[in-house]
mmCIF file of C-alpha atoms in Angstrom:
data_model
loop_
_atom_site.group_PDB
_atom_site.id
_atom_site.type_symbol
_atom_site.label_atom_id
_atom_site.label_comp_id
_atom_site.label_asym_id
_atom_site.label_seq_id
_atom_site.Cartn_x
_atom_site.Cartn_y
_atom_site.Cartn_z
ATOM 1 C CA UNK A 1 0.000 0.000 0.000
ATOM 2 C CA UNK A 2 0.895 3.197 -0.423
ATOM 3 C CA UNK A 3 1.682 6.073 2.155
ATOM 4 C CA UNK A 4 -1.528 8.188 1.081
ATOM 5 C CA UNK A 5 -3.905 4.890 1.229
ATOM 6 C CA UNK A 6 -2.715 4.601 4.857
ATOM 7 C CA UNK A 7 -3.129 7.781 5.704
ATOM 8 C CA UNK A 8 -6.597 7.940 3.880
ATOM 9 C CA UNK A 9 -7.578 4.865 6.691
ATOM 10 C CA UNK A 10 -6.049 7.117 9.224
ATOM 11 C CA UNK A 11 -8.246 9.775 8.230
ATOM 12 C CA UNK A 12 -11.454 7.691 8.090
ATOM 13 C CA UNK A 13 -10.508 5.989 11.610
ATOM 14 C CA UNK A 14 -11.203 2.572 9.643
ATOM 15 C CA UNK A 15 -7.657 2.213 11.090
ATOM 16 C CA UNK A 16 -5.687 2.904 13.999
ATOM 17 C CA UNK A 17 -2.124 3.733 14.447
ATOM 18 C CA UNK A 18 -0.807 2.072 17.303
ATOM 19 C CA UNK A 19 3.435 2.344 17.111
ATOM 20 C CA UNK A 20 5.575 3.616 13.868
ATOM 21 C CA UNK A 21 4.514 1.898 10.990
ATOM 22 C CA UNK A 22 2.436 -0.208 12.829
ATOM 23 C CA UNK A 23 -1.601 -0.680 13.037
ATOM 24 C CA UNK A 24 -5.127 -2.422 13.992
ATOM 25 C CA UNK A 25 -7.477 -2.545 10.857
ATOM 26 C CA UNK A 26 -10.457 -1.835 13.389
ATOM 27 C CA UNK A 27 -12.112 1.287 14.731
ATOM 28 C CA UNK A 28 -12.579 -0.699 18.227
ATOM 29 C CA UNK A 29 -10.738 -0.577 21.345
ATOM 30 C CA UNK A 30 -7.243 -1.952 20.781
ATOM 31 C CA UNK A 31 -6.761 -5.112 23.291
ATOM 32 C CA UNK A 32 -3.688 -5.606 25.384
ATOM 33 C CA UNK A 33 -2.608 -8.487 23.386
ATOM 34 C CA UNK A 34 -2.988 -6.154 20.011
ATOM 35 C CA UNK A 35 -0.877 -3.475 21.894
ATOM 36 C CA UNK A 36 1.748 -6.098 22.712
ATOM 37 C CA UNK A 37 1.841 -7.568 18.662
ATOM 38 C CA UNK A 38 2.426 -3.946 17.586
ATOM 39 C CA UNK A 39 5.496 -3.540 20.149
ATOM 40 C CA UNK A 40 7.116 -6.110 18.901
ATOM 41 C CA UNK A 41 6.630 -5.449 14.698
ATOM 42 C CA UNK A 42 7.304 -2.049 15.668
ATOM 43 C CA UNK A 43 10.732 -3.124 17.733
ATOM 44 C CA UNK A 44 11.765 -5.093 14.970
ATOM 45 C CA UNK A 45 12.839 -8.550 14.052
ATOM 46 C CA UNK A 46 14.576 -10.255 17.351
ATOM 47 C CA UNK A 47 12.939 -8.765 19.866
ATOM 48 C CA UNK A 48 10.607 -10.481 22.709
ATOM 49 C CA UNK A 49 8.170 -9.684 25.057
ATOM 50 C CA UNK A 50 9.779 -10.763 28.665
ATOM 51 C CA UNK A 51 9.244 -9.959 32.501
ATOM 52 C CA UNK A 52 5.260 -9.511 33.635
ATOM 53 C CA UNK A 53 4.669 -9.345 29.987
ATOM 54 C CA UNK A 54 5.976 -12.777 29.039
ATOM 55 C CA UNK A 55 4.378 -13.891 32.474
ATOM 56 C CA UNK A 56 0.993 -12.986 31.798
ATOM 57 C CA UNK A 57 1.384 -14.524 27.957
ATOM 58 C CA UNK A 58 2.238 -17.745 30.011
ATOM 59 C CA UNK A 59 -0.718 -17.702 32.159
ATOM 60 C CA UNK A 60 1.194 -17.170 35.099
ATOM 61 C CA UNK A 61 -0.769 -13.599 36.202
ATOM 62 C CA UNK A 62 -4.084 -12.134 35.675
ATOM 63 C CA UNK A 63 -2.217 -8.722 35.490
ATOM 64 C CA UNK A 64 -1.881 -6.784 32.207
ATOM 65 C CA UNK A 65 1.069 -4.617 32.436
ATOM 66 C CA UNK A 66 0.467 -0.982 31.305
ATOM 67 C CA UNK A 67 4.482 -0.975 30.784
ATOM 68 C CA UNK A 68 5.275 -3.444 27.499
ATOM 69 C CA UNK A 69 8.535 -5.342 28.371
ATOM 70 C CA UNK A 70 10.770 -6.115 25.710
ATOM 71 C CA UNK A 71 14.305 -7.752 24.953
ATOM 72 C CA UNK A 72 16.604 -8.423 22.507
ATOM 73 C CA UNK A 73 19.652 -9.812 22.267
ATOM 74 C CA UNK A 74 22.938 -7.935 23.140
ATOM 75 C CA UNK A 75 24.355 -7.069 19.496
ATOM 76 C CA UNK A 76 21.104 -5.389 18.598
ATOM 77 C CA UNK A 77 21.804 -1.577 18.429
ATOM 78 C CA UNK A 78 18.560 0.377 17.502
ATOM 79 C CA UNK A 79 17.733 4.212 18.925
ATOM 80 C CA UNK A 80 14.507 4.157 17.983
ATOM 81 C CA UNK A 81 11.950 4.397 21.547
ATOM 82 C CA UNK A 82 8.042 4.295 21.767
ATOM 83 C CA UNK A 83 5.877 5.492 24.261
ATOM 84 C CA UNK A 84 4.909 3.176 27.338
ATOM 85 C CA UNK A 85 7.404 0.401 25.778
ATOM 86 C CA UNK A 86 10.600 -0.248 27.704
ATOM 87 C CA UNK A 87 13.439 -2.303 25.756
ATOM 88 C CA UNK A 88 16.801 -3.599 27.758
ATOM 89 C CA UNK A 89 19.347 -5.984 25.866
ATOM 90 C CA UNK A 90 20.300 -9.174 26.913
ATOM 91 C CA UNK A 91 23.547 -11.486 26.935
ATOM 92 C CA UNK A 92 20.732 -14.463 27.328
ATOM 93 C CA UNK A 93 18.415 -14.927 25.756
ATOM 94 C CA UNK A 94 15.687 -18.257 25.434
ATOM 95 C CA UNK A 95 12.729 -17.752 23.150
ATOM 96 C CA UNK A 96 9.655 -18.919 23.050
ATOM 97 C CA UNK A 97 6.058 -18.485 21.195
ATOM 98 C CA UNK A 98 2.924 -18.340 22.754
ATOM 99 C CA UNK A 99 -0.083 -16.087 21.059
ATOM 100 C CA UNK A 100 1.517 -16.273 17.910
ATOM 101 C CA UNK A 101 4.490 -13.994 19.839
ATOM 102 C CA UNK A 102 8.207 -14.670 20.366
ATOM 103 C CA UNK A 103 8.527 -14.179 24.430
ATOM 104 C CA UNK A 104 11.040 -15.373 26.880
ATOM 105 C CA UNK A 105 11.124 -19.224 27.377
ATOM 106 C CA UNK A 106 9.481 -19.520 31.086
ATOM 107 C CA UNK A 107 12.322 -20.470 33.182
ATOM 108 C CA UNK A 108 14.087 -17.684 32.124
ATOM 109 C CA UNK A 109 11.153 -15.410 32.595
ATOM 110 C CA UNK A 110 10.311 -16.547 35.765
ATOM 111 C CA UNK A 111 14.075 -15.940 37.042
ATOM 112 C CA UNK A 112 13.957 -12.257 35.824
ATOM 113 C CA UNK A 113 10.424 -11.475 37.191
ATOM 114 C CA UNK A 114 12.249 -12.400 40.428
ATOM 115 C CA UNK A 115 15.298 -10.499 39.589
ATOM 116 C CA UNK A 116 13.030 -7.053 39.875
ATOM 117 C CA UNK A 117 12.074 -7.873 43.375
ATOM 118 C CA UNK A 118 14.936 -9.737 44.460
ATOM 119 C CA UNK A 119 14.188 -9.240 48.888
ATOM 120 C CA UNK A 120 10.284 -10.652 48.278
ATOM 121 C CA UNK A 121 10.841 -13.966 49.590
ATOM 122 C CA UNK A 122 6.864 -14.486 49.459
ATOM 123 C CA UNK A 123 6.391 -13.148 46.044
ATOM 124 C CA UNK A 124 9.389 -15.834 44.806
ATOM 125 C CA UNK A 125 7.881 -18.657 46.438
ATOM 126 C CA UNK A 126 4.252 -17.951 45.604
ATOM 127 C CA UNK A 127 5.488 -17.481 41.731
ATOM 128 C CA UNK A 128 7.572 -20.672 41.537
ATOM 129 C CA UNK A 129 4.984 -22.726 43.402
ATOM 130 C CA UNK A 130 2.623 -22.192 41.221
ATOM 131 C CA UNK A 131 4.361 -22.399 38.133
ATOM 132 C CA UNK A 132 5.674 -25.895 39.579
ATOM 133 C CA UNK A 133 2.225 -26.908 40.872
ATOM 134 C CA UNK A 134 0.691 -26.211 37.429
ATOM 135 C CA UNK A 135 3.322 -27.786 35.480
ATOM 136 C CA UNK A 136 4.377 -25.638 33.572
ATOM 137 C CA UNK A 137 7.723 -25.940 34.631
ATOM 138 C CA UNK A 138 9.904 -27.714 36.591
ATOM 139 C CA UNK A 139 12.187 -27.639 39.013
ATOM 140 C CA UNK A 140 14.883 -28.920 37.402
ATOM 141 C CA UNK A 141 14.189 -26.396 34.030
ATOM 142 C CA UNK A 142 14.632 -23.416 36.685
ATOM 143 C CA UNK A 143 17.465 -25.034 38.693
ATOM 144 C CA UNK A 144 19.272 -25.409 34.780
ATOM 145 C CA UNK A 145 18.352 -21.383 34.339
ATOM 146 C CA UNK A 146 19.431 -20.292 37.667
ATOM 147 C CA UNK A 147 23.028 -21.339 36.399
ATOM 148 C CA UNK A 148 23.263 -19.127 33.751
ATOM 149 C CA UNK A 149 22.492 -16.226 36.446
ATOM 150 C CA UNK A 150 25.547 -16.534 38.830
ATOM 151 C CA UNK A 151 25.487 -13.022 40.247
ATOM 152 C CA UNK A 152 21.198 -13.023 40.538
ATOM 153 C CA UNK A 153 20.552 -10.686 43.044
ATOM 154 C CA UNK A 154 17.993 -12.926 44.481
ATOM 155 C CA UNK A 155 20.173 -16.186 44.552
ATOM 156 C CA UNK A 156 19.458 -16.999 47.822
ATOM 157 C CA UNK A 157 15.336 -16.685 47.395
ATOM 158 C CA UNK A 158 16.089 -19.123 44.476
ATOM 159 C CA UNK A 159 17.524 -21.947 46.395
ATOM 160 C CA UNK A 160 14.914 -21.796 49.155
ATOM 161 C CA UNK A 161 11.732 -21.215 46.824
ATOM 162 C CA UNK A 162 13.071 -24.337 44.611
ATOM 163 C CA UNK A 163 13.917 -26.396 47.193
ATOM 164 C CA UNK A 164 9.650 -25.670 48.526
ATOM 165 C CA UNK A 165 8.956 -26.311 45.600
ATOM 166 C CA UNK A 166 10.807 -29.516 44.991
ATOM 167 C CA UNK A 167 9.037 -30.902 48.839
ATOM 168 C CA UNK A 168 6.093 -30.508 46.365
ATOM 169 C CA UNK A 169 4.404 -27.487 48.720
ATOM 170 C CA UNK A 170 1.871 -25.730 46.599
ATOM 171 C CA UNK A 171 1.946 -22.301 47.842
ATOM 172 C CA UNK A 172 3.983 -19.462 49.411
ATOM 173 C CA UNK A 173 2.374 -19.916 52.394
ATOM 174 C CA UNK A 174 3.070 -23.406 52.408
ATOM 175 C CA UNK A 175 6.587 -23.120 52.263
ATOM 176 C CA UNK A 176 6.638 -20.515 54.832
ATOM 177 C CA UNK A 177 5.021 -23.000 57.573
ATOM 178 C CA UNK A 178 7.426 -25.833 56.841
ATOM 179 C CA UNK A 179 10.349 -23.141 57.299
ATOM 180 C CA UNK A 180 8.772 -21.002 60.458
ATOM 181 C CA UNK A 181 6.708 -23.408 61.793
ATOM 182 C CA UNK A 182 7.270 -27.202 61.672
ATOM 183 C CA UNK A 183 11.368 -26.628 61.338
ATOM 184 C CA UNK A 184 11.752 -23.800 63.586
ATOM 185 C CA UNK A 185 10.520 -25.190 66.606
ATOM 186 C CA UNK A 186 11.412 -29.207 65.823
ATOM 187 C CA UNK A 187 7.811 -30.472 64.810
ATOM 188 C CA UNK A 188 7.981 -33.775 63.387
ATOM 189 C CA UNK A 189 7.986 -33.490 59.753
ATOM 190 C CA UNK A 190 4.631 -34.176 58.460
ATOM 191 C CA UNK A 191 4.058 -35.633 54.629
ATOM 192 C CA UNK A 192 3.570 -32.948 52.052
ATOM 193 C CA UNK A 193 0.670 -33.165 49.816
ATOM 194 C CA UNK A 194 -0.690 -36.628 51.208
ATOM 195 C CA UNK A 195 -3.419 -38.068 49.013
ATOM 196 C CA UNK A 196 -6.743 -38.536 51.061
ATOM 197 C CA UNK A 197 -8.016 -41.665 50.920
ATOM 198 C CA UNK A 198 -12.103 -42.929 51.107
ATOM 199 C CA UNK A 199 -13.378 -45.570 53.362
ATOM 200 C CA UNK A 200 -13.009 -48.080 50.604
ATOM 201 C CA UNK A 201 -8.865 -47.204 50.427
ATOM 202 C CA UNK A 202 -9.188 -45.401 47.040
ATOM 203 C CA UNK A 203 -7.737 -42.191 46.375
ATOM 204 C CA UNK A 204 -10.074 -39.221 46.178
ATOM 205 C CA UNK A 205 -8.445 -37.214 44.046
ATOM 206 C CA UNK A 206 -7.438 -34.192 46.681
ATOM 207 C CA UNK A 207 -4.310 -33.403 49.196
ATOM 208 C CA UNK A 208 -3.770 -32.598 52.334
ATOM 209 C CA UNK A 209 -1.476 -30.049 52.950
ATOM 210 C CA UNK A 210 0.403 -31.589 55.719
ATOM 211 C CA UNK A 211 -0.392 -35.253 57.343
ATOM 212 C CA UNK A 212 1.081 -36.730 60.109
ATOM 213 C CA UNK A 213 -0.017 -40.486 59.209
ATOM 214 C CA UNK A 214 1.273 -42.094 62.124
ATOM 215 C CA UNK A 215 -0.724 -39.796 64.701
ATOM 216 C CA UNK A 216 -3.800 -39.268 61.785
ATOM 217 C CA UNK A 217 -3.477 -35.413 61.896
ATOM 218 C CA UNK A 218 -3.295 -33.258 59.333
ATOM 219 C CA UNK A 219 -2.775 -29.635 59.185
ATOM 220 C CA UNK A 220 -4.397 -27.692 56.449
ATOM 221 C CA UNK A 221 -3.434 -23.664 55.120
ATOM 222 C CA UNK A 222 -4.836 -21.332 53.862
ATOM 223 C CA UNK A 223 -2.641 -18.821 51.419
ATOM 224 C CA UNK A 224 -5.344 -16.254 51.286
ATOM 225 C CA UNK A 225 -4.757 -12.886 53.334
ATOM 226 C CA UNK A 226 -7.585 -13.091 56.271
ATOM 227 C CA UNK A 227 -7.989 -10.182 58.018
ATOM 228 C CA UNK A 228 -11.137 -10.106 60.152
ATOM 229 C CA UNK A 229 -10.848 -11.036 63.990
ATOM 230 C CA UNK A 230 -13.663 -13.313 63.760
ATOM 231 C CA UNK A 231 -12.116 -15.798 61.209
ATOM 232 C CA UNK A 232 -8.533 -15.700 63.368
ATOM 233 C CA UNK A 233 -10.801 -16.740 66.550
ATOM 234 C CA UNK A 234 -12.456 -19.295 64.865
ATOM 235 C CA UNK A 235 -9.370 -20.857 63.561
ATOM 236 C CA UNK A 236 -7.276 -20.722 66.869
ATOM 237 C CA UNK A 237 -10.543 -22.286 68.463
ATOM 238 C CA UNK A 238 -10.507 -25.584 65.557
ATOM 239 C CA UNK A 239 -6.668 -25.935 66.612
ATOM 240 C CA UNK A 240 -7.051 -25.848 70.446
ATOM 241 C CA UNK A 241 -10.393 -28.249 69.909
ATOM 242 C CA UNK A 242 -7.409 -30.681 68.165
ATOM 243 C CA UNK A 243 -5.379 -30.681 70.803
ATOM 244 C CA UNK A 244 -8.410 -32.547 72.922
ATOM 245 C CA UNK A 245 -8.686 -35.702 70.562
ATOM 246 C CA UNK A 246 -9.580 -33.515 66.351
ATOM 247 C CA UNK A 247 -7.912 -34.439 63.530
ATOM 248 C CA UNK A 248 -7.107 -31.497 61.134
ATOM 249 C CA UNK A 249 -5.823 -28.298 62.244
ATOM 250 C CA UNK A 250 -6.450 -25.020 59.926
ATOM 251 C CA UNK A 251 -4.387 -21.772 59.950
ATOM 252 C CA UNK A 252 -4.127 -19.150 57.455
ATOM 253 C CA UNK A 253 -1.281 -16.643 55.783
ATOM 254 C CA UNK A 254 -1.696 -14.156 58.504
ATOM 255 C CA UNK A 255 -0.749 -17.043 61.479
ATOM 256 C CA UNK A 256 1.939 -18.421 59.151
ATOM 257 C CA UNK A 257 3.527 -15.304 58.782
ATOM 258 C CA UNK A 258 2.795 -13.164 61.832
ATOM 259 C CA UNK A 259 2.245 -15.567 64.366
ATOM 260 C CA UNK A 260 4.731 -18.615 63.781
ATOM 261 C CA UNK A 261 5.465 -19.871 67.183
ATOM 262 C CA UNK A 262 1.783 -19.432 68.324
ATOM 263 C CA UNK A 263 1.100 -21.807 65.561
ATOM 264 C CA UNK A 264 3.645 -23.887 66.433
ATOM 265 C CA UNK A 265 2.827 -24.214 69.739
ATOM 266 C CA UNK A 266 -1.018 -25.121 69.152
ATOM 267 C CA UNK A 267 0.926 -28.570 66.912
ATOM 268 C CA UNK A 268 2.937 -29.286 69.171
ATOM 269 C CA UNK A 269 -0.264 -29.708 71.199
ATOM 270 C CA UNK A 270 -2.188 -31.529 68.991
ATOM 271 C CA UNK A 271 0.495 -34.251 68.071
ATOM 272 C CA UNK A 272 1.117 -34.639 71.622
ATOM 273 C CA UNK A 273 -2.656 -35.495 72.251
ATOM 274 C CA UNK A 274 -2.424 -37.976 69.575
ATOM 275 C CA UNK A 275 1.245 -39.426 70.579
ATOM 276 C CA UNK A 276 4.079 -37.963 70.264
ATOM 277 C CA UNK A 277 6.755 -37.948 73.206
ATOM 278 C CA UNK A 278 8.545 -35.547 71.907
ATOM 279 C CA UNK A 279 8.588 -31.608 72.618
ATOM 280 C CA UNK A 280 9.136 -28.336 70.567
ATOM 281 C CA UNK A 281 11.722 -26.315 70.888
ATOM 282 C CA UNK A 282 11.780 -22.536 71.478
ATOM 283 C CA UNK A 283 13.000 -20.313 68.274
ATOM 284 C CA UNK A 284 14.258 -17.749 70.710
ATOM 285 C CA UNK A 285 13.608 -16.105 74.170
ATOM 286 C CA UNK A 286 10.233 -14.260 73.270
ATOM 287 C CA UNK A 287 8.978 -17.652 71.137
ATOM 288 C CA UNK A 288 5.307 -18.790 72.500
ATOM 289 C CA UNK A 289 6.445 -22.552 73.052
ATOM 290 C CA UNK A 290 8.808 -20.368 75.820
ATOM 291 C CA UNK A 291 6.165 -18.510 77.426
ATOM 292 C CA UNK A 292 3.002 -20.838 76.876
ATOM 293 C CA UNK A 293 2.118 -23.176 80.006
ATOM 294 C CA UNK A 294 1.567 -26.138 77.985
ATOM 295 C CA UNK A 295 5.529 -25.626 77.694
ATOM 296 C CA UNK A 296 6.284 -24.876 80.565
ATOM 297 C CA UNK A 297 8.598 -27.531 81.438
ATOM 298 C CA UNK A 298 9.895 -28.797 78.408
ATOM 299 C CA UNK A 299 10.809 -24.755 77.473
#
């Protein structure tokens, strides 16, 4: 086409320009995913969408980024810049397609995401769970990317997340209970994502979090952010009713997180009721196993 029969569309609005050269042959809103296309013809041949981008084009996030994330590859020199695009240049680089795009393969896209926020230990774990969980990905494929990233500024995050994820825990908060929790204070270690069983002995097709076969408890979280008093009473009161002959205990993020040795201290209880000889240990001086009178002695 010519210059004047695009700009005669122009004119009409029968198209829109989006980027140089680029554009949508409709007068309707232009989609994210449009936006995105026209980045990347507009960019030029090599480069990728990566970061959020690439993880919402792998169904990692609900989020749309109003920022379009590019890359390309090291030896590309261009000047040119477009508004609400950002473009960095990479010594690595893994491509992928998904969309009918070329993105960032989704090891390596997961390690960068993690690169921008590189002290969020929950944001890590949460990500890499769930890319694990819904296989995606595996542990192995990130563990092989991770090499390639020797000075990552979140190297440490890494190893722990993976090695979560690995145990086969299926969330950040998850991870988190097996670290603050059941390790912290010397719970005995409790099977990760047990199968539960019917009366007749066949699988059901569901987990338990955590299950403690030999004393039949199981401990069950909750990764979603509770808030209201109510909810954190009720809770507390299921895992105190455990320690007095129940089976599953239930906490959520905010006891995981803010409460640990509380937490710990209400297992501790429960396995005891149901068996165990043993005793939890204190994390520190101010630790609730220290101070709680179920403790007492042992602390």
């Amino acid at each position: 086409m010519t210059i004047a029969q695009i700009r005669h569309r122009l004119d009409k609005h029968s198209w829109q320009q989006v980027f140089r050269a680029t554009y949508v042959t409709h007068t309707g809103q232009v989609t994210w995913l449009e936006r995105v296309e026209a980045a990347v013809l507009a960019r030029g041949a090599g480069a990728v969408v990566s970061l959020r981008c690439a993880l919402h084009l792998w169904d990692l996030t609900s989020d749309q980024p109003a920022i379009i994330t590019l890359a390309e590859h090291f030896d590309t020199h261009r000047t040119s810049t477009f508004t609400g695009v950002k473009t960095r240049r990479r010594r690595r680089l893994t491509v992928a397609r998904r969309h009918g795009l070329p993105l960032t393969t989704l090891p390596q896209t997961i390690i960068d995401v993690i690169a921008l926020r590189p002290n969020d230990i929950d944001g890590a774990m949460a990500l890499i769970t769930r890319a694990v969980s819904s296989r995606k990905v595996t542990v192995a494929e990130l563990r092989a990317e991770l090499v390639h990233h020797p000075r990552h500024p979140a190297r440490d995050v890494l190893t722990e997340a993976l090695m979560a994820a690995e145990d086969g825990l299926g969330s950040a908060a998850e991870a988190r209970y097996v670290r603050d929790v059941e390790t912290a204070h010397g719970l005995p270690r409790m099977c990760r994502q047990d199968p539960i069983g019917g009366a007749d002995g066949r699988a059901l097709g569901r987990t338990m979090d955590f299950r403690d076969r030999a004393r039949a408890l199981g401990v069950e979280i909750d990764g979603a952010l509770w808030h209201r008093e109510k909810q954190l009473a009720d809770r507390r009161r299921d895992r105190e009713a455990v320690g007095e002959g129940g089976v599953v205990l239930r906490a959520g993020w905010v006891e995981v997180v803010s409460d640990p040795c509380r937490l710990a201290a209400d297992v501790a209880a429960a396995q005891q009721a149901r068996g165990w000889t043993g005793s939890p240990r204190p994390c520190g001086h101010t630790c609730a196993i220290a101070l709680d009178s179920r403790w007492a002695r042992s602390g």
